[in-house]
Amino acid sequence: MSDKSLQRYDRQMRFAPLGEAGQTRLAQGRALVCGCGALGSVVANTLVRAGVGFVRIVDRDFLELNNLQRQVLFDEQDVADGMPKAIAAANKLRQINSAVTIEPVVTDVTHRNVAALAEDVDVIVDGTDNFAVRFLLNDYAVKHGKPWVYGGTIGAEGQTMTILPGETPCLACLLPEAPPPGTTPTCDTAGILGTIVGVIASIEANEALKILSGHSDTVSRKLTVIELWDNRLRQVDVSRLREQSNCRVCRHGQFDWLTGKLGSTSAVLCGRNAVQLSPPEGAAMSLDALTARLAGVGQVTRNQFLLRLSVDDCVLTVFPDGRTIVSGTDNLAAARTLHARYIGS
Ligand SMILES: [Zn+2]
């Protein structure tokens, strides 16, 4: 790397623990930001500005106006254009740092594609909004010895923990089972403040920067829990948890999410009054053919990345990977009915 290309990182290289050596390692580092909503957009923004060489941004969703309050990479034009979050994020971040290779992927992370998305990165950072994907990432990370950073927020509260497989406890050590759907608060029920998102995502990004710059030894060994509205900060010592727990993943090597034994391909989306319907393996959708087929059925709009059909008080958004997000209902059966009626299987 030439001196000129390092100039933009001057202020962070002056931070002694990082230095020029750490910066050079960052440039060779590869990160997967899994989910690019509130947490993910802060994480991706931080990693790209810091000069991480390769950042893959995966997100399954498109932008809505009520995202802008906390999803800092996006603007009103992105919403008006109906952009998928991964694409909008990549477009913005390429303008910010052209030296970073940014790879947006518009898809749902499943047991079928997690290896392809994660095998060539050095760290996985959690920007998801659901435990199904987190447990899948955890299974993959522990099985393949890949560091990953868990983070979650709701209301004004958030928590984060860094997992170094084989060294620190994993998410399943901490939380043996994923909470059943409908039992935990969501952005819909408890709301979400942009402030806690910024705090938790910055901690996550900071942990990723330590790992990518060769400072895994300084990674936190604690579960950090922050309640921002009441100014409560708590760090829970989890250093013995791996030995003490009878972990399905670490101790018994049962990767039930990774094998597909656990997890569902269809899901009610957090805080969205929407349902995602996923196709069988390998299915793809020709948006051109579908546009022609839907002529006269309802109001159809489309861009390069998705097609949108407004019909029966719902909006069906169809992606080329075969997924459909049905907005306007949180009822899985109703969403499936609409999908069968207008999109077909
Ligand atoms: Zn474990």
mmCIF file of C-alpha atoms and ligand atoms in Angstrom:
data_model
loop_
_atom_site.group_PDB
_atom_site.id
_atom_site.type_symbol
_atom_site.label_atom_id
_atom_site.label_comp_id
_atom_site.label_asym_id
_atom_site.label_seq_id
_atom_site.Cartn_x
_atom_site.Cartn_y
_atom_site.Cartn_z
ATOM 1 C CA MET A 1 0.000 0.000 0.000
ATOM 2 C CA SER A 2 1.419 3.393 -0.968
ATOM 3 C CA ASP A 3 1.796 6.171 1.576
ATOM 4 C CA LYS A 4 -0.790 8.200 -0.296
ATOM 5 C CA SER A 5 -3.415 5.510 0.045
ATOM 6 C CA LEU A 6 -2.784 5.411 3.779
ATOM 7 C CA GLN A 7 -3.162 9.173 4.225
ATOM 8 C CA ARG A 8 -6.900 9.035 4.667
ATOM 9 C CA TYR A 9 -6.402 6.788 7.702
ATOM 10 C CA ASP A 10 -3.846 9.084 9.324
ATOM 11 C CA ARG A 11 -5.923 9.894 12.401
ATOM 12 C CA GLN A 12 -6.714 6.304 13.185
ATOM 13 C CA MET A 13 -3.132 5.164 12.548
ATOM 14 C CA ARG A 14 -2.017 7.697 15.138
ATOM 15 C CA PHE A 15 -3.969 5.628 17.618
ATOM 16 C CA ALA A 16 -0.979 3.645 18.883
ATOM 17 C CA PRO A 17 -2.590 0.211 19.403
ATOM 18 C CA LEU A 18 -3.593 0.209 15.741
ATOM 19 C CA GLY A 19 -0.703 2.005 14.039
ATOM 20 C CA GLU A 20 0.385 1.521 10.443
ATOM 21 C CA ALA A 21 0.825 -2.212 10.928
ATOM 22 C CA GLY A 22 -2.777 -2.582 12.091
ATOM 23 C CA GLN A 23 -4.004 -0.421 9.235
ATOM 24 C CA THR A 24 -2.180 -2.583 6.711
ATOM 25 C CA ARG A 25 -3.830 -5.660 8.172
ATOM 26 C CA LEU A 26 -7.244 -3.998 8.001
ATOM 27 C CA ALA A 27 -6.697 -3.441 4.274
ATOM 28 C CA GLN A 28 -6.187 -7.178 3.881
ATOM 29 C CA GLY A 29 -9.143 -7.989 6.138
ATOM 30 C CA ARG A 30 -12.478 -9.372 5.009
ATOM 31 C CA ALA A 31 -15.776 -8.930 6.837
ATOM 32 C CA LEU A 32 -19.325 -10.165 6.443
ATOM 33 C CA VAL A 33 -21.975 -7.745 7.694
ATOM 34 C CA CYS A 34 -25.025 -9.917 8.049
ATOM 35 C CA GLY A 35 -28.143 -7.746 7.878
ATOM 36 C CA CYS A 36 -27.962 -4.099 6.895
ATOM 37 C CA GLY A 37 -30.744 -2.430 8.815
ATOM 38 C CA ALA A 38 -30.073 -0.346 11.888
ATOM 39 C CA LEU A 39 -27.077 -2.173 13.383
ATOM 40 C CA GLY A 40 -25.693 -3.318 10.044
ATOM 41 C CA SER A 41 -25.669 0.102 8.433
ATOM 42 C CA VAL A 42 -23.657 1.558 11.317
ATOM 43 C CA VAL A 43 -21.290 -1.420 11.285
ATOM 44 C CA ALA A 44 -20.781 -1.350 7.500
ATOM 45 C CA ASN A 45 -20.288 2.409 7.556
ATOM 46 C CA THR A 46 -17.621 2.126 10.251
ATOM 47 C CA LEU A 47 -15.739 -0.786 8.669
ATOM 48 C CA VAL A 48 -15.661 0.783 5.199
ATOM 49 C CA ARG A 49 -14.507 4.165 6.490
ATOM 50 C CA ALA A 50 -11.842 2.426 8.582
ATOM 51 C CA GLY A 51 -10.423 0.767 5.469
ATOM 52 C CA VAL A 52 -11.318 -2.905 5.867
ATOM 53 C CA GLY A 53 -10.317 -4.305 2.477
ATOM 54 C CA PHE A 54 -13.434 -6.313 1.665
ATOM 55 C CA VAL A 55 -16.919 -5.922 3.098
ATOM 56 C CA ARG A 56 -19.782 -8.179 2.048
ATOM 57 C CA ILE A 57 -23.178 -6.748 2.961
ATOM 58 C CA VAL A 58 -26.077 -9.181 3.022
ATOM 59 C CA ASP A 59 -29.673 -8.109 3.541
ATOM 60 C CA ARG A 60 -33.011 -9.550 2.440
ATOM 61 C CA ASP A 61 -35.155 -6.455 2.718
ATOM 62 C CA PHE A 62 -35.929 -3.182 0.959
ATOM 63 C CA LEU A 63 -36.190 0.294 2.410
ATOM 64 C CA GLU A 64 -39.232 1.894 4.012
ATOM 65 C CA LEU A 65 -39.648 5.425 5.323
ATOM 66 C CA ASN A 66 -39.780 4.336 8.976
ATOM 67 C CA ASN A 67 -36.254 2.901 8.620
ATOM 68 C CA LEU A 68 -34.598 6.298 8.238
ATOM 69 C CA GLN A 69 -34.913 7.221 11.914
ATOM 70 C CA ARG A 70 -32.142 4.746 12.775
ATOM 71 C CA GLN A 71 -30.656 3.283 9.571
ATOM 72 C CA VAL A 72 -27.999 5.886 8.997
ATOM 73 C CA LEU A 73 -26.742 4.956 5.528
ATOM 74 C CA PHE A 74 -30.016 5.619 3.741
ATOM 75 C CA ASP A 75 -32.005 8.633 2.559
ATOM 76 C CA GLU A 76 -35.456 9.523 1.258
ATOM 77 C CA GLN A 77 -34.433 8.949 -2.356
ATOM 78 C CA ASP A 78 -33.454 5.352 -1.549
ATOM 79 C CA VAL A 79 -36.945 4.843 -0.111
ATOM 80 C CA ALA A 80 -38.605 6.466 -3.136
ATOM 81 C CA ASP A 81 -36.551 4.256 -5.460
ATOM 82 C CA GLY A 82 -37.615 1.115 -3.610
ATOM 83 C CA MET A 83 -34.010 0.081 -3.157
ATOM 84 C CA PRO A 84 -32.912 -3.103 -1.438
ATOM 85 C CA LYS A 85 -30.902 -2.130 1.632
ATOM 86 C CA ALA A 86 -27.762 -4.015 0.565
ATOM 87 C CA ILE A 87 -27.657 -2.229 -2.792
ATOM 88 C CA ALA A 88 -28.374 1.223 -1.346
ATOM 89 C CA ALA A 89 -25.701 0.669 1.312
ATOM 90 C CA ALA A 90 -23.104 -0.406 -1.246
ATOM 91 C CA ASN A 91 -23.868 2.572 -3.501
ATOM 92 C CA LYS A 92 -23.419 4.978 -0.609
ATOM 93 C CA LEU A 93 -20.312 3.333 0.797
ATOM 94 C CA ARG A 94 -18.518 3.186 -2.562
ATOM 95 C CA GLN A 95 -18.742 6.968 -2.682
ATOM 96 C CA ILE A 96 -17.266 7.146 0.803
ATOM 97 C CA ASN A 97 -14.308 4.826 0.263
ATOM 98 C CA SER A 98 -13.508 3.606 -3.241
ATOM 99 C CA ALA A 99 -10.476 1.705 -1.939
ATOM 100 C CA VAL A 100 -12.717 -0.878 -0.272
ATOM 101 C CA THR A 101 -14.249 -3.754 -2.219
ATOM 102 C CA ILE A 102 -17.916 -3.850 -1.304
ATOM 103 C CA GLU A 103 -20.101 -6.767 -2.282
ATOM 104 C CA PRO A 104 -23.846 -6.359 -1.743
ATOM 105 C CA VAL A 105 -25.974 -9.504 -1.707
ATOM 106 C CA VAL A 106 -29.771 -9.290 -1.647
ATOM 107 C CA THR A 107 -30.798 -12.541 -0.055
ATOM 108 C CA ASP A 108 -31.946 -14.271 3.078
ATOM 109 C CA VAL A 109 -29.169 -16.038 4.973
ATOM 110 C CA THR A 110 -30.117 -19.707 5.245
ATOM 111 C CA HIS A 111 -28.392 -22.995 6.020
ATOM 112 C CA ARG A 112 -28.034 -23.454 2.254
ATOM 113 C CA ASN A 113 -26.072 -20.292 1.510
ATOM 114 C CA VAL A 114 -24.341 -19.398 4.784
ATOM 115 C CA ALA A 115 -21.106 -21.165 3.819
ATOM 116 C CA ALA A 116 -20.872 -19.362 0.473
ATOM 117 C CA LEU A 117 -21.426 -16.036 2.234
ATOM 118 C CA ALA A 118 -19.087 -16.598 5.172
ATOM 119 C CA GLU A 119 -16.299 -18.976 4.215
ATOM 120 C CA ASP A 120 -13.973 -16.345 2.698
ATOM 121 C CA VAL A 121 -14.227 -13.712 5.454
ATOM 122 C CA ASP A 122 -12.221 -13.231 8.640
ATOM 123 C CA VAL A 123 -15.085 -12.055 10.832
ATOM 124 C CA ILE A 124 -18.892 -12.082 10.808
ATOM 125 C CA VAL A 125 -20.740 -9.136 12.332
ATOM 126 C CA ASP A 126 -24.365 -9.438 13.406
ATOM 127 C CA GLY A 127 -26.732 -6.867 11.943
ATOM 128 C CA THR A 128 -29.746 -9.158 11.886
ATOM 129 C CA ASP A 129 -33.009 -8.694 13.718
ATOM 130 C CA ASN A 130 -33.800 -12.309 14.520
ATOM 131 C CA PHE A 131 -32.503 -15.262 16.459
ATOM 132 C CA ALA A 132 -32.974 -17.813 13.681
ATOM 133 C CA VAL A 133 -30.203 -16.211 11.640
ATOM 134 C CA ARG A 134 -28.056 -15.579 14.724
ATOM 135 C CA PHE A 135 -28.158 -19.234 15.744
ATOM 136 C CA LEU A 136 -27.364 -20.247 12.193
ATOM 137 C CA LEU A 137 -24.363 -17.879 12.148
ATOM 138 C CA ASN A 138 -23.310 -19.208 15.543
ATOM 139 C CA ASP A 139 -23.437 -22.820 14.324
ATOM 140 C CA TYR A 140 -21.408 -21.956 11.242
ATOM 141 C CA ALA A 141 -18.890 -19.858 13.154
ATOM 142 C CA VAL A 142 -18.230 -22.435 15.863
ATOM 143 C CA LYS A 143 -17.997 -25.319 13.417
ATOM 144 C CA HIS A 144 -15.517 -23.488 11.193
ATOM 145 C CA GLY A 145 -13.623 -21.530 13.847
ATOM 146 C CA LYS A 146 -14.743 -18.162 12.509
ATOM 147 C CA PRO A 147 -14.886 -15.198 14.924
ATOM 148 C CA TRP A 148 -18.226 -13.472 15.079
ATOM 149 C CA VAL A 149 -19.764 -10.557 16.937
ATOM 150 C CA TYR A 150 -23.317 -10.826 18.248
ATOM 151 C CA GLY A 151 -25.394 -7.711 18.821
ATOM 152 C CA GLY A 152 -29.052 -6.934 19.363
ATOM 153 C CA THR A 153 -31.157 -3.949 20.344
ATOM 154 C CA ILE A 154 -34.751 -3.246 21.296
ATOM 155 C CA GLY A 155 -36.311 -0.162 22.827
ATOM 156 C CA ALA A 156 -33.405 1.685 24.440
ATOM 157 C CA GLU A 157 -31.619 -1.520 25.419
ATOM 158 C CA GLY A 158 -28.970 -3.503 23.660
ATOM 159 C CA GLN A 159 -26.444 -6.248 24.184
ATOM 160 C CA THR A 160 -23.367 -7.532 22.465
ATOM 161 C CA MET A 161 -20.853 -10.336 22.859
ATOM 162 C CA THR A 162 -17.884 -11.416 20.791
ATOM 163 C CA ILE A 163 -17.440 -15.095 20.058
ATOM 164 C CA LEU A 164 -13.990 -16.532 19.423
ATOM 165 C CA PRO A 165 -14.796 -20.203 18.747
ATOM 166 C CA GLY A 166 -12.912 -22.642 20.947
ATOM 167 C CA GLU A 167 -11.877 -19.808 23.239
ATOM 168 C CA THR A 168 -14.915 -17.896 24.453
ATOM 169 C CA PRO A 169 -18.514 -18.987 25.049
ATOM 170 C CA CYS A 170 -20.804 -19.019 22.029
ATOM 171 C CA LEU A 171 -24.321 -17.664 21.671
ATOM 172 C CA ALA A 172 -25.770 -21.092 22.460
ATOM 173 C CA CYS A 173 -23.721 -21.256 25.701
ATOM 174 C CA LEU A 174 -25.428 -18.025 26.704
ATOM 175 C CA LEU A 175 -28.859 -18.833 25.333
ATOM 176 C CA PRO A 176 -29.398 -22.591 24.879
ATOM 177 C CA GLU A 177 -32.534 -22.221 22.770
ATOM 178 C CA ALA A 178 -33.746 -19.501 20.442
ATOM 179 C CA PRO A 179 -36.723 -17.746 22.016
ATOM 180 C CA PRO A 180 -39.940 -19.039 20.398
ATOM 181 C CA PRO A 181 -41.420 -16.620 17.862
ATOM 182 C CA GLY A 182 -43.782 -14.132 19.442
ATOM 183 C CA THR A 183 -42.287 -14.356 22.934
ATOM 184 C CA THR A 184 -39.773 -11.529 22.740
ATOM 185 C CA PRO A 185 -40.428 -7.838 22.180
ATOM 186 C CA THR A 186 -39.957 -6.574 18.630
ATOM 187 C CA CYS A 187 -39.416 -3.170 17.063
ATOM 188 C CA ASP A 188 -43.196 -3.197 16.562
ATOM 189 C CA THR A 189 -44.107 -3.711 20.192
ATOM 190 C CA ALA A 190 -41.272 -2.046 22.076
ATOM 191 C CA GLY A 191 -40.010 0.441 19.513
ATOM 192 C CA ILE A 192 -36.361 1.238 18.975
ATOM 193 C CA LEU A 193 -34.192 4.297 19.512
ATOM 194 C CA GLY A 194 -31.447 5.195 17.062
ATOM 195 C CA THR A 195 -29.169 6.031 19.972
ATOM 196 C CA ILE A 196 -28.843 2.497 21.339
ATOM 197 C CA VAL A 197 -28.318 1.207 17.809
ATOM 198 C CA GLY A 198 -25.346 3.524 17.397
ATOM 199 C CA VAL A 199 -23.844 2.440 20.717
ATOM 200 C CA ILE A 200 -24.179 -1.317 20.219
ATOM 201 C CA ALA A 201 -23.196 -1.231 16.532
ATOM 202 C CA SER A 202 -20.103 0.826 17.350
ATOM 203 C CA ILE A 203 -19.031 -1.717 19.944
ATOM 204 C CA GLU A 204 -19.595 -4.501 17.417
ATOM 205 C CA ALA A 205 -17.576 -2.680 14.754
ATOM 206 C CA ASN A 206 -14.833 -1.958 17.278
ATOM 207 C CA GLU A 207 -14.558 -5.647 18.144
ATOM 208 C CA ALA A 208 -14.404 -6.512 14.432
ATOM 209 C CA LEU A 209 -11.622 -3.956 13.916
ATOM 210 C CA LYS A 210 -9.627 -5.542 16.741
ATOM 211 C CA ILE A 211 -9.973 -8.982 15.162
ATOM 212 C CA LEU A 212 -9.183 -7.771 11.640
ATOM 213 C CA SER A 213 -6.147 -5.756 12.730
ATOM 214 C CA GLY A 214 -4.618 -8.705 14.564
ATOM 215 C CA HIS A 215 -5.662 -7.816 18.096
ATOM 216 C CA SER A 216 -8.034 -10.637 18.980
ATOM 217 C CA ASP A 217 -6.346 -10.788 22.386
ATOM 218 C CA THR A 218 -8.028 -7.498 23.294
ATOM 219 C CA VAL A 219 -11.531 -8.661 22.380
ATOM 220 C CA SER A 220 -14.058 -8.387 25.208
ATOM 221 C CA ARG A 221 -14.591 -11.537 27.248
ATOM 222 C CA LYS A 222 -17.814 -10.166 28.658
ATOM 223 C CA LEU A 223 -21.434 -9.850 27.693
ATOM 224 C CA THR A 224 -22.163 -6.143 27.540
ATOM 225 C CA VAL A 225 -25.709 -5.010 28.322
ATOM 226 C CA ILE A 226 -26.663 -1.360 28.053
ATOM 227 C CA GLU A 227 -29.971 0.302 28.963
ATOM 228 C CA LEU A 228 -29.470 3.755 27.594
ATOM 229 C CA TRP A 229 -32.637 5.542 28.740
ATOM 230 C CA ASP A 230 -31.928 4.706 32.391
ATOM 231 C CA ASN A 231 -28.154 4.997 31.941
ATOM 232 C CA ARG A 232 -27.443 1.469 33.087
ATOM 233 C CA LEU A 233 -24.311 -0.258 31.818
ATOM 234 C CA ARG A 234 -23.600 -3.819 32.806
ATOM 235 C CA GLN A 235 -20.796 -6.188 31.909
ATOM 236 C CA VAL A 236 -21.409 -9.818 32.712
ATOM 237 C CA ASP A 237 -18.381 -12.030 33.163
ATOM 238 C CA VAL A 238 -18.977 -15.015 30.881
ATOM 239 C CA SER A 239 -15.403 -16.301 30.870
ATOM 240 C CA ARG A 240 -16.376 -19.572 32.639
ATOM 241 C CA LEU A 241 -19.648 -20.067 30.789
ATOM 242 C CA ARG A 242 -18.174 -22.300 28.108
ATOM 243 C CA GLU A 243 -16.874 -24.764 30.692
ATOM 244 C CA GLN A 244 -19.961 -24.513 32.868
ATOM 245 C CA SER A 245 -22.638 -24.860 30.203
ATOM 246 C CA ASN A 246 -23.663 -28.089 28.544
ATOM 247 C CA CYS A 247 -23.641 -26.346 25.186
ATOM 248 C CA ARG A 248 -25.325 -28.078 22.266
ATOM 249 C CA VAL A 249 -22.849 -26.458 19.884
ATOM 250 C CA CYS A 250 -19.490 -26.190 21.702
ATOM 251 C CA ARG A 251 -19.733 -29.356 23.774
ATOM 252 C CA HIS A 252 -21.887 -31.678 21.699
ATOM 253 C CA GLY A 253 -21.179 -30.444 18.175
ATOM 254 C CA GLN A 254 -24.869 -30.432 17.287
ATOM 255 C CA PHE A 255 -25.263 -27.893 14.518
ATOM 256 C CA ASP A 256 -29.033 -28.149 14.160
ATOM 257 C CA TRP A 257 -29.461 -24.753 12.511
ATOM 258 C CA LEU A 258 -26.636 -25.366 10.077
ATOM 259 C CA THR A 259 -28.017 -28.737 8.985
ATOM 260 C CA GLY A 260 -31.464 -27.216 8.485
ATOM 261 C CA LYS A 261 -33.039 -29.354 11.232
ATOM 262 C CA LEU A 262 -34.008 -26.118 12.967
ATOM 263 C CA GLY A 263 -35.076 -22.927 11.270
ATOM 264 C CA SER A 264 -37.823 -22.029 8.885
ATOM 265 C CA THR A 265 -37.668 -20.715 5.365
ATOM 266 C CA SER A 266 -40.670 -18.439 5.842
ATOM 267 C CA ALA A 267 -40.826 -15.802 8.522
ATOM 268 C CA VAL A 268 -42.853 -12.954 9.906
ATOM 269 C CA LEU A 269 -40.492 -9.971 9.657
ATOM 270 C CA CYS A 270 -39.648 -8.057 12.802
ATOM 271 C CA GLY A 271 -41.453 -4.762 13.100
ATOM 272 C CA ARG A 272 -42.708 -4.793 9.531
ATOM 273 C CA ASN A 273 -46.298 -6.107 9.410
ATOM 274 C CA ALA A 274 -44.872 -8.287 6.678
ATOM 275 C CA VAL A 275 -44.121 -11.912 5.908
ATOM 276 C CA GLN A 276 -41.255 -13.320 3.899
ATOM 277 C CA LEU A 277 -41.946 -16.394 1.772
ATOM 278 C CA SER A 278 -38.884 -18.280 0.596
ATOM 279 C CA PRO A 279 -38.745 -20.538 -2.432
ATOM 280 C CA PRO A 280 -37.414 -24.079 -2.528
ATOM 281 C CA GLU A 281 -33.706 -24.510 -3.040
ATOM 282 C CA GLY A 282 -32.339 -23.179 -6.308
ATOM 283 C CA ALA A 283 -35.521 -21.407 -7.372
ATOM 284 C CA ALA A 284 -35.127 -18.159 -9.250
ATOM 285 C CA MET A 285 -37.633 -15.692 -10.623
ATOM 286 C CA SER A 286 -37.617 -13.874 -13.959
ATOM 287 C CA LEU A 287 -38.877 -10.418 -13.099
ATOM 288 C CA ASP A 288 -39.422 -9.675 -16.797
ATOM 289 C CA ALA A 289 -41.679 -12.666 -17.282
ATOM 290 C CA LEU A 290 -43.532 -11.911 -14.075
ATOM 291 C CA THR A 291 -44.049 -8.274 -15.075
ATOM 292 C CA ALA A 292 -45.666 -9.417 -18.302
ATOM 293 C CA ARG A 293 -47.813 -11.957 -16.513
ATOM 294 C CA LEU A 294 -49.087 -9.477 -13.934
ATOM 295 C CA ALA A 295 -50.143 -6.844 -16.471
ATOM 296 C CA GLY A 296 -53.684 -5.823 -15.555
ATOM 297 C CA VAL A 297 -53.707 -7.725 -12.260
ATOM 298 C CA GLY A 298 -52.827 -4.837 -9.991
ATOM 299 C CA GLN A 299 -50.448 -1.915 -9.807
ATOM 300 C CA VAL A 300 -46.978 -3.157 -10.746
ATOM 301 C CA THR A 301 -43.766 -1.189 -10.283
ATOM 302 C CA ARG A 302 -40.272 -2.488 -10.645
ATOM 303 C CA ASN A 303 -36.622 -1.616 -10.741
ATOM 304 C CA GLN A 304 -33.513 -3.614 -11.507
ATOM 305 C CA PHE A 305 -33.621 -5.353 -8.152
ATOM 306 C CA LEU A 306 -37.257 -6.099 -7.408
ATOM 307 C CA LEU A 307 -40.852 -6.096 -8.613
ATOM 308 C CA ARG A 308 -43.699 -4.745 -6.548
ATOM 309 C CA LEU A 309 -47.381 -5.635 -6.921
ATOM 310 C CA SER A 310 -50.040 -3.701 -5.004
ATOM 311 C CA VAL A 311 -53.190 -5.757 -4.731
ATOM 312 C CA ASP A 312 -55.882 -6.670 -2.154
ATOM 313 C CA ASP A 313 -54.614 -4.052 0.363
ATOM 314 C CA CYS A 314 -51.206 -5.738 0.410
ATOM 315 C CA VAL A 315 -47.942 -5.182 -1.394
ATOM 316 C CA LEU A 316 -46.024 -8.164 -2.722
ATOM 317 C CA THR A 317 -42.330 -7.490 -3.351
ATOM 318 C CA VAL A 318 -40.637 -10.165 -5.436
ATOM 319 C CA PHE A 319 -36.861 -10.596 -5.672
ATOM 320 C CA PRO A 320 -34.882 -12.356 -8.428
ATOM 321 C CA ASP A 321 -33.738 -14.993 -5.909
ATOM 322 C CA GLY A 322 -37.349 -16.156 -5.753
ATOM 323 C CA ARG A 323 -38.306 -14.663 -2.397
ATOM 324 C CA THR A 324 -41.463 -12.641 -1.879
ATOM 325 C CA ILE A 325 -42.109 -10.218 0.961
ATOM 326 C CA VAL A 326 -45.818 -9.690 1.553
ATOM 327 C CA SER A 327 -46.386 -6.339 3.319
ATOM 328 C CA GLY A 328 -49.662 -5.411 4.971
ATOM 329 C CA THR A 329 -50.156 -8.612 6.915
ATOM 330 C CA ASP A 330 -48.351 -10.528 9.634
ATOM 331 C CA ASN A 331 -50.401 -13.635 8.963
ATOM 332 C CA LEU A 332 -48.348 -16.364 7.309
ATOM 333 C CA ALA A 333 -51.364 -18.174 5.888
ATOM 334 C CA ALA A 334 -52.840 -15.007 4.392
ATOM 335 C CA ALA A 335 -49.479 -14.175 2.840
ATOM 336 C CA ARG A 336 -49.198 -17.649 1.343
ATOM 337 C CA THR A 337 -52.699 -17.329 -0.121
ATOM 338 C CA LEU A 338 -51.829 -14.044 -1.827
ATOM 339 C CA HIS A 339 -48.570 -15.486 -3.112
ATOM 340 C CA ALA A 340 -50.273 -18.554 -4.548
ATOM 341 C CA ARG A 341 -52.965 -16.404 -6.168
ATOM 342 C CA TYR A 342 -50.743 -13.866 -7.909
ATOM 343 C CA ILE A 343 -47.168 -15.122 -8.079
ATOM 344 C CA GLY A 344 -47.697 -18.845 -8.136
ATOM 345 C CA SER A 345 -45.292 -21.486 -6.969
HETATM 346 ZN ZN ZN B 1 -21.373 -22.848 23.085
#
